[in-house]
Amino acid sequence: MSFSLSDAVKLPCGLVFPNRIVKAAMAEMLAGFGHNPTPSLVEVYNQWGQGSWGGLLTGNVQVDVNHIGSPFDPALHGEYKGKESCETLVENWSNYARACQQHGTPAIVQISHPGRQSFRGTGKRGFFASTIAPSAIPVQMGTSFIEWLMGCIAFPAPREMTQADIDTVTRQFIDTARLMADSGFSGIELHGAHGYLIDQFLNPKTNIRTDAYGGSPEKRAKFVLDIIRGIREVVPVNFCIGIKLNSADHSLSTFDDTMTQIRLLIEAKIDFLEVSGGSYEDPKPQKSARTAAREAFFLEFARETRKRFPNLVLMLTGGFRSRMGAEFALKENACDLIGIGRPATIDPKFPRMLLDESIPDEQAQLLLNKVPAPFFTRIFPSHIIGAGLETTYYGGQIGRISKGLKTVAPPA
Ligand SMILES: Cc1cc2nc3c(=O)[nH]c(=O)nc-3n(C[C@H](O)[C@H](O)[C@H](O)COP(=O)(O)O)c2cc1C
């Protein structure tokens, strides 16, 4: 059976997405130095909320203000003890939830801890304080001297988490999910991608522990499974729990381990799995061998997940730019949900175009050029600069939406 973009999707918890086009998580950089929802953040979701999206995933919300990903992420500032004792906090987050959902679109908050990938000087940790990680393995941005140097400057060396650290961070994830449920959001998505803390635990390259949290794919999954079980105990039954994995964080050599971990996540009753890391739809045929290999692995990862776990609600994110591409993925039964990132920052109402049948297929698309690199960036390794440029550029467009300014696609 094949589905159409306008079909609703019901998750195991009972939550219904009114259609299959979901705005992917994108760090908005709008929470200021206070790391709280601001009027700008609320305004941008007020705009996205009117876009006929099937669901809105927020940008990452950090579970500990001492360990944040980018300088203006929203974050939890301390223990959350329930709405009776934190009325102002809940009111603040409720404003944000209302802006997202007032037009009938469910909003899911992406909750996150960067672990060893917390930039030096961000958050309230202090400039020289170490980061935390499953094992004390520093971030390696590449093999050249300049990549090594950039890694040392950007990220302090991590220290191995103690059992007490693990208990604290587990509680922080649970607290954050509970705050989001109390504030009226429809669910959370655990950020298990981009080399962040959950991924650091799942991955044998960054987790060489020999205790209950390391040594086998099952033990490496214990951290995230405990978080999911803990969240289930404090949120309503219809509150959604999803997780995002990035295929680029995994490899052929650990493919079966990853599939074992996905099985465990399903047994822990996740409502959906989002996979990103490549491009399903492919409007630009010319790409480097490195990119082509990454994208082939992304497709292999997604197809194998679908084959092994056909009942899992699967969202694919990466490269979708047109109605034809998105419908092709659904017709092939590659996924249930289509995740849209960068186009959402140029056209906050992008789904309206895709769903409007009076617009011909050939016009129902938003192709985007690569963000051009300024000349002074050419001395840096292209893969580091490339990702940073795209994030900075499209983050800037989110800022423009929040100010009511016209957005601008990258020039040809
Ligand atoms: C400005 C920007 C910020 C992003 N922030 C996040 C984030 O907070 N969490 C996350 O999981 N992915 C983040 N991403 C990745 C997107 O969710 C998505 O996986 C990626 O952009 C690929 O989809 P696209 O080709 O539709 O843009 C970000 C991407 C951009 C462009």
Coordinates of C-alpha atoms and ligand atoms in Angstrom, one line a residue:
M1 CA 0.0 0.0 0.0
S2 CA 1.4 3.4 -0.8
F3 CA 0.6 6.7 1.0
S4 CA 0.2 10.3 0.0
L5 CA 1.9 13.3 1.6
S6 CA -1.5 14.5 2.9
D7 CA -2.3 11.3 4.8
A8 CA -2.3 11.5 8.6
V9 CA 0.1 9.3 10.6
K10 CA -0.8 7.9 14.0
L11 CA 2.1 7.1 16.3
P12 CA 2.0 4.2 18.8
C13 CA 1.4 6.6 21.7
G14 CA -1.8 7.8 19.9
L15 CA -0.5 11.2 18.7
V16 CA -1.6 12.0 15.2
F17 CA 0.4 14.0 12.7
P18 CA -2.2 15.5 10.3
N19 CA 0.2 15.0 7.3
R20 CA 3.6 13.5 6.6
I21 CA 5.7 16.6 6.2
V22 CA 7.6 17.3 9.4
K23 CA 9.9 20.3 10.0
A24 CA 13.3 18.8 11.2
A25 CA 15.1 20.1 14.3
M26 CA 17.2 23.1 13.6
A27 CA 19.0 25.1 16.3
E28 CA 17.4 28.5 16.1
M29 CA 20.1 30.4 18.0
L30 CA 17.4 32.6 19.5
A31 CA 17.4 31.8 23.2
G32 CA 19.9 34.6 24.0
F33 CA 22.5 34.5 26.9
G34 CA 19.6 33.5 29.3
H35 CA 19.1 30.2 27.4
N36 CA 15.3 30.4 27.8
P37 CA 12.5 30.8 25.2
T38 CA 12.4 34.4 24.0
P39 CA 9.8 36.4 22.1
S40 CA 11.9 35.9 18.9
L41 CA 11.9 32.1 19.4
V42 CA 8.1 32.2 20.0
E43 CA 7.6 34.3 16.9
V44 CA 9.5 32.0 14.6
Y45 CA 7.3 29.1 15.8
N46 CA 4.2 31.2 15.4
Q47 CA 5.2 31.5 11.7
W48 CA 6.1 27.8 11.3
G49 CA 2.9 26.9 13.2
Q50 CA 0.9 28.4 10.3
G51 CA 2.7 26.4 7.7
S52 CA 0.5 23.3 7.5
W53 CA 3.3 21.1 8.7
G54 CA 2.3 17.6 9.9
G55 CA 4.6 18.1 12.9
L56 CA 7.2 20.6 14.2
L57 CA 10.4 19.4 15.7
T58 CA 12.1 22.2 17.7
G59 CA 15.8 22.9 17.5
N60 CA 17.8 21.2 20.2
V61 CA 17.0 22.1 23.8
Q62 CA 20.0 21.2 26.1
V63 CA 19.2 19.3 29.3
D64 CA 22.0 21.1 31.2
V65 CA 22.9 24.8 30.8
N66 CA 26.5 23.9 31.7
H67 CA 26.8 21.8 28.6
I68 CA 25.3 23.3 25.5
G69 CA 25.9 22.9 21.8
S70 CA 25.8 26.4 20.4
P71 CA 25.9 29.7 22.3
F72 CA 22.2 30.5 22.2
D73 CA 20.5 27.2 22.8
P74 CA 17.6 27.0 25.2
A75 CA 18.5 24.8 28.2
L76 CA 17.3 23.5 31.5
H77 CA 18.9 25.5 34.4
G78 CA 18.6 23.1 37.3
E79 CA 16.4 20.3 38.7
Y80 CA 12.8 20.4 37.6
K81 CA 10.6 19.5 40.5
G82 CA 7.1 19.8 38.9
K83 CA 4.8 22.5 37.8
E84 CA 3.6 23.5 41.3
S85 CA 7.1 24.6 42.3
C86 CA 8.2 26.0 38.9
E87 CA 5.2 28.0 37.7
T88 CA 7.1 30.8 35.9
L89 CA 9.3 28.3 34.1
V90 CA 6.3 26.3 32.9
E91 CA 4.4 29.4 31.9
N92 CA 7.4 30.5 29.8
W93 CA 7.7 27.1 28.0
S94 CA 3.9 27.0 27.6
N95 CA 3.9 30.2 25.6
Y96 CA 6.4 28.5 23.2
A97 CA 4.2 25.3 23.0
R98 CA 1.1 27.4 22.3
A99 CA 2.8 29.3 19.5
C100 CA 3.8 26.0 17.8
Q101 CA 0.5 24.2 18.3
Q102 CA -2.2 26.9 18.1
H103 CA -3.0 26.0 14.5
G104 CA -3.3 22.2 15.1
T105 CA 0.3 21.1 14.4
P106 CA 1.8 18.8 17.1
A107 CA 5.2 20.0 18.4
I108 CA 8.0 17.7 19.5
V109 CA 10.9 19.2 21.5
Q110 CA 14.3 17.8 20.6
I111 CA 16.2 17.3 23.8
S112 CA 19.9 17.0 23.8
H113 CA 23.3 16.9 25.6
P114 CA 26.4 17.5 23.5
G115 CA 28.8 15.6 25.8
R116 CA 32.4 16.0 24.5
Q117 CA 31.1 18.2 21.7
S118 CA 30.2 21.2 23.9
F119 CA 32.2 24.2 22.6
R120 CA 34.7 25.8 24.9
G121 CA 33.2 28.9 26.5
T122 CA 29.5 28.1 25.7
G123 CA 27.0 27.7 28.5
K124 CA 27.7 28.3 32.2
R125 CA 30.5 25.7 32.5
G126 CA 33.5 28.0 32.4
F127 CA 36.2 28.5 29.7
F128 CA 38.7 25.9 31.0
A129 CA 36.2 23.3 32.5
S130 CA 36.3 19.9 30.8
T131 CA 33.4 18.4 29.0
I132 CA 31.9 15.0 29.9
A133 CA 31.8 11.8 27.8
P134 CA 31.4 8.0 28.2
S135 CA 35.2 7.7 27.8
A136 CA 38.0 10.4 27.9
I137 CA 38.5 10.4 24.1
P138 CA 39.0 14.0 22.7
V139 CA 37.1 15.2 19.7
Q140 CA 39.2 14.6 16.5
M141 CA 38.1 16.8 13.7
G142 CA 40.5 15.1 11.2
T143 CA 44.0 13.9 10.7
S144 CA 45.8 17.1 9.6
F145 CA 47.6 19.5 12.0
I146 CA 45.1 22.3 11.3
E147 CA 42.2 19.9 12.1
W148 CA 43.9 18.8 15.3
L149 CA 44.5 22.4 16.3
M150 CA 40.9 23.4 15.6
G151 CA 39.7 20.5 17.7
C152 CA 41.8 21.5 20.7
I153 CA 40.7 25.2 20.5
A154 CA 37.0 24.4 20.0
F155 CA 36.5 21.6 22.4
P156 CA 38.2 21.1 25.9
A157 CA 39.3 17.5 26.6
P158 CA 36.5 15.4 28.1
R159 CA 36.6 13.5 31.3
E160 CA 35.1 10.0 31.6
M161 CA 31.7 10.2 33.3
T162 CA 31.3 8.6 36.7
Q163 CA 28.2 6.7 37.7
A164 CA 27.1 9.8 39.6
D165 CA 27.5 11.8 36.3
I166 CA 25.4 9.3 34.4
D167 CA 22.7 9.4 37.1
T168 CA 22.7 13.2 36.9
V169 CA 22.4 13.4 33.2
T170 CA 19.8 10.7 33.0
R171 CA 17.7 12.7 35.5
Q172 CA 18.3 15.9 33.5
F173 CA 16.9 14.2 30.4
I174 CA 13.9 13.0 32.4
D175 CA 13.3 16.4 34.0
T176 CA 13.5 18.2 30.6
A177 CA 10.9 15.8 29.1
R178 CA 8.6 16.2 32.1
L179 CA 8.9 20.0 31.8
M180 CA 8.0 19.8 28.1
A181 CA 5.0 17.5 28.9
D182 CA 3.8 19.9 31.7
S183 CA 4.2 22.8 29.3
G184 CA 1.8 21.3 26.7
F185 CA 4.2 20.0 24.1
S186 CA 3.2 16.7 22.3
G187 CA 6.4 14.9 22.8
I188 CA 10.2 14.9 22.8
E189 CA 12.8 13.6 20.4
L190 CA 16.1 12.4 21.9
H191 CA 19.1 13.8 19.9
G192 CA 21.0 10.6 19.3
A193 CA 22.8 12.0 16.2
H194 CA 25.8 14.3 15.3
G195 CA 28.2 12.7 17.7
Y196 CA 26.3 14.1 20.7
L197 CA 26.3 12.4 24.1
I198 CA 23.6 9.7 23.4
D199 CA 25.5 8.8 20.2
Q200 CA 28.8 8.9 22.1
F201 CA 27.4 6.1 24.3
L202 CA 26.0 4.0 21.5
N203 CA 29.2 4.2 19.4
P204 CA 32.2 1.9 20.2
K205 CA 34.6 4.5 18.9
T206 CA 33.7 6.9 21.7
N207 CA 32.6 4.4 24.3
I208 CA 35.3 2.0 25.5
R209 CA 33.9 1.5 29.0
T210 CA 34.0 -1.9 30.6
D211 CA 31.2 -1.4 33.1
A212 CA 27.4 -1.8 32.6
Y213 CA 27.5 1.0 29.9
G214 CA 30.0 -0.4 27.5
G215 CA 31.5 -3.5 25.9
S216 CA 28.6 -4.7 23.8
P217 CA 25.9 -3.0 21.6
E218 CA 23.3 -3.8 24.3
K219 CA 25.4 -2.3 27.1
R220 CA 26.2 0.8 25.1
A221 CA 22.5 1.3 24.7
K222 CA 21.8 1.1 28.4
F223 CA 22.3 4.9 28.9
V224 CA 19.6 5.8 26.3
L225 CA 17.2 3.0 27.3
D226 CA 17.3 4.1 31.0
I227 CA 16.5 7.6 29.8
I228 CA 13.5 6.4 27.8
R229 CA 12.2 4.2 30.6
G230 CA 12.6 7.1 33.1
I231 CA 10.7 9.5 30.8
R232 CA 7.8 7.0 30.3
E233 CA 7.3 7.0 34.1
V234 CA 6.8 10.8 34.3
V235 CA 4.9 11.7 31.2
P236 CA 1.3 11.0 30.1
V237 CA 0.8 7.8 27.9
N238 CA 0.0 9.9 24.8
F239 CA 3.3 11.8 25.1
C240 CA 5.5 10.9 22.1
I241 CA 9.1 9.8 22.5
G242 CA 11.2 9.7 19.3
I243 CA 14.9 9.5 18.6
K244 CA 17.1 10.8 15.9
L245 CA 20.1 8.9 14.6
N246 CA 22.5 10.1 11.9
S247 CA 23.7 7.4 9.5
A248 CA 27.0 9.2 9.2
D249 CA 27.8 8.5 12.8
H250 CA 27.7 4.8 12.1
S251 CA 29.7 2.5 9.9
L252 CA 29.5 -0.7 7.9
S253 CA 31.7 -2.5 10.5
T254 CA 29.2 -1.7 13.3
F255 CA 26.1 -2.1 11.1
D256 CA 24.7 -5.1 12.9
D257 CA 25.4 -3.5 16.3
T258 CA 23.4 -0.5 15.2
M259 CA 20.5 -2.7 14.1
T260 CA 20.6 -4.4 17.5
Q261 CA 20.4 -1.1 19.2
I262 CA 17.4 0.0 17.0
R263 CA 15.7 -3.2 18.0
L264 CA 16.2 -2.4 21.7
L265 CA 14.9 1.2 21.1
I266 CA 11.7 -0.3 19.6
E267 CA 11.4 -2.7 22.6
A268 CA 11.6 0.3 24.8
K269 CA 8.6 1.7 22.9
I270 CA 9.9 4.6 21.0
D271 CA 7.2 6.2 18.8
F272 CA 9.4 7.0 15.8
L273 CA 13.0 6.9 14.6
E274 CA 14.4 9.8 12.5
V275 CA 17.4 9.0 10.3
S276 CA 19.4 11.8 8.7
G277 CA 22.9 11.9 7.2
G278 CA 22.5 11.9 3.5
S279 CA 20.1 12.7 0.7
Y280 CA 17.1 10.6 -0.4
E281 CA 16.0 12.9 -3.1
D282 CA 18.8 14.0 -5.3
P283 CA 18.4 17.1 -7.5
K284 CA 22.1 17.7 -8.1
P285 CA 23.9 14.8 -9.8
Q286 CA 27.5 16.2 -9.3
K287 CA 29.1 15.4 -6.0
S288 CA 32.4 14.3 -4.6
A289 CA 33.2 10.6 -4.1
R290 CA 33.1 11.2 -0.3
T291 CA 29.6 12.7 -0.4
A292 CA 28.4 9.9 -2.8
A293 CA 29.7 7.2 -0.4
R294 CA 28.1 8.9 2.6
E295 CA 24.7 9.1 0.8
A296 CA 24.9 5.5 -0.4
F297 CA 25.4 4.5 3.2
F298 CA 22.5 6.7 4.3
L299 CA 20.2 4.9 1.8
E300 CA 21.5 1.5 2.8
F301 CA 21.0 2.4 6.5
A302 CA 17.4 3.6 5.9
R303 CA 16.4 0.6 3.7
E304 CA 17.8 -2.0 6.0
T305 CA 16.0 -0.3 9.0
R306 CA 12.8 -0.4 7.0
K307 CA 13.3 -4.1 6.0
R308 CA 14.1 -5.3 9.5
F309 CA 11.6 -3.2 11.4
P310 CA 8.6 -2.6 9.0
N311 CA 6.3 -1.5 11.8
L312 CA 8.6 1.2 13.1
V313 CA 7.4 4.7 12.2
L314 CA 10.4 6.0 10.2
M315 CA 11.2 9.6 9.3
L316 CA 13.9 10.3 6.8
T317 CA 15.5 13.7 6.7
G318 CA 18.0 15.1 4.2
G319 CA 17.8 16.6 0.8
F320 CA 14.0 16.6 0.3
R321 CA 13.2 19.6 -1.8
S322 CA 10.2 18.7 -4.0
R323 CA 6.8 17.1 -3.9
M324 CA 7.9 14.5 -6.5
G325 CA 10.9 13.5 -4.4
A326 CA 8.9 13.2 -1.2
E327 CA 6.1 11.3 -2.9
F328 CA 8.6 9.0 -4.5
A329 CA 10.0 8.1 -1.1
L330 CA 6.5 7.3 0.2
K331 CA 5.6 5.3 -2.9
E332 CA 8.7 3.2 -2.5
N333 CA 7.7 2.7 1.1
A334 CA 11.1 4.0 2.2
C335 CA 9.6 5.9 5.2
D336 CA 6.4 7.2 6.8
L337 CA 7.5 10.8 7.5
I338 CA 9.4 13.3 5.4
G339 CA 11.8 15.5 7.4
I340 CA 12.5 19.0 6.0
G341 CA 15.3 21.1 7.3
R342 CA 16.8 24.0 5.2
P343 CA 13.8 24.7 2.9
A344 CA 11.8 25.4 6.1
T345 CA 14.1 28.4 6.8
I346 CA 13.5 29.9 3.4
D347 CA 9.8 29.2 3.2
P348 CA 8.2 28.7 6.6
K349 CA 5.0 27.5 4.8
F350 CA 6.7 25.1 2.5
P351 CA 4.2 22.2 3.1
R352 CA 1.4 24.4 1.7
M353 CA 3.1 24.4 -1.7
L354 CA 3.7 20.6 -1.6
L355 CA 0.1 19.9 -0.5
D356 CA -1.6 22.3 -2.9
E357 CA -2.8 20.2 -5.9
S358 CA -3.4 23.3 -8.0
I359 CA 0.4 23.8 -8.2
P360 CA 1.9 21.5 -10.9
D361 CA 4.5 18.9 -9.7
E362 CA 7.3 20.6 -11.6
Q363 CA 6.7 23.8 -9.6
A364 CA 6.1 22.2 -6.2
Q365 CA 9.8 22.4 -5.2
L366 CA 12.4 24.6 -3.6
L367 CA 15.8 23.8 -4.9
L368 CA 18.7 25.4 -2.9
N369 CA 22.2 26.2 -4.0
K370 CA 25.2 25.3 -1.8
V371 CA 26.1 28.2 0.5
P372 CA 29.2 29.8 -1.1
A373 CA 32.4 29.8 1.0
P374 CA 34.0 33.2 1.6
F375 CA 37.6 33.2 0.3
F376 CA 39.3 33.3 3.7
T377 CA 37.8 29.9 4.6
R378 CA 39.7 28.1 1.9
I379 CA 42.6 27.4 4.2
F380 CA 40.4 25.3 6.4
P381 CA 39.3 21.7 5.7
S382 CA 36.3 21.8 3.5
H383 CA 34.1 19.3 5.4
I384 CA 34.3 21.3 8.6
I385 CA 33.7 24.6 7.0
G386 CA 31.0 23.3 4.7
A387 CA 28.7 22.1 7.5
G388 CA 29.4 25.3 9.6
L389 CA 28.6 27.5 6.6
E390 CA 25.3 25.9 5.9
T391 CA 24.2 26.0 9.6
T392 CA 25.3 29.6 10.0
Y393 CA 23.6 30.7 6.8
Y394 CA 20.3 28.9 7.4
G395 CA 20.4 29.8 11.1
G396 CA 20.5 33.4 9.9
Q397 CA 17.4 32.9 7.9
I398 CA 15.6 31.6 11.0
G399 CA 16.6 34.9 12.7
R400 CA 15.1 36.8 9.7
I401 CA 11.8 34.9 10.1
S402 CA 11.7 35.9 13.8
K403 CA 12.1 39.6 12.8
G404 CA 9.4 39.5 10.1
L405 CA 12.1 40.0 7.4
K406 CA 12.1 38.4 3.9
T407 CA 14.3 35.3 3.8
V408 CA 17.0 34.9 1.1
A409 CA 18.0 31.6 -0.6
P410 CA 21.8 31.2 -1.2
P411 CA 22.8 32.8 -4.5
A412 CA 23.7 30.7 -7.6
Ligands
LIG1 C1 20.6 25.8 10.8 C2 20.5 24.3 11.1 C3 20.5 23.9 12.4 C4 20.4 22.5 12.7 N1 20.2 22.1 14.0 C5 20.0 20.9 14.3 C6 19.6 20.5 15.6 O1 19.5 21.3 16.5 N2 19.4 19.2 15.8 C7 19.4 18.2 14.8 O2 19.2 17.0 15.1 N3 19.8 18.6 13.5 C8 20.0 19.9 13.2 N4 20.2 20.2 12.0 C9 20.2 19.2 10.9 C10 18.7 19.1 10.3 O3 17.8 18.7 11.2 C11 18.7 18.2 9.1 O4 19.0 16.9 9.5 C12 19.7 18.6 7.9 O5 19.6 20.0 7.7 C13 19.4 17.8 6.6 O6 18.1 18.1 6.2 P1 17.8 19.2 5.0 O7 18.6 18.7 3.8 O8 16.3 19.1 4.7 O9 18.3 20.5 5.4 C14 20.4 21.6 11.6 C15 20.5 22.0 10.3 C16 20.6 23.4 10.0 C17 20.6 23.8 8.6

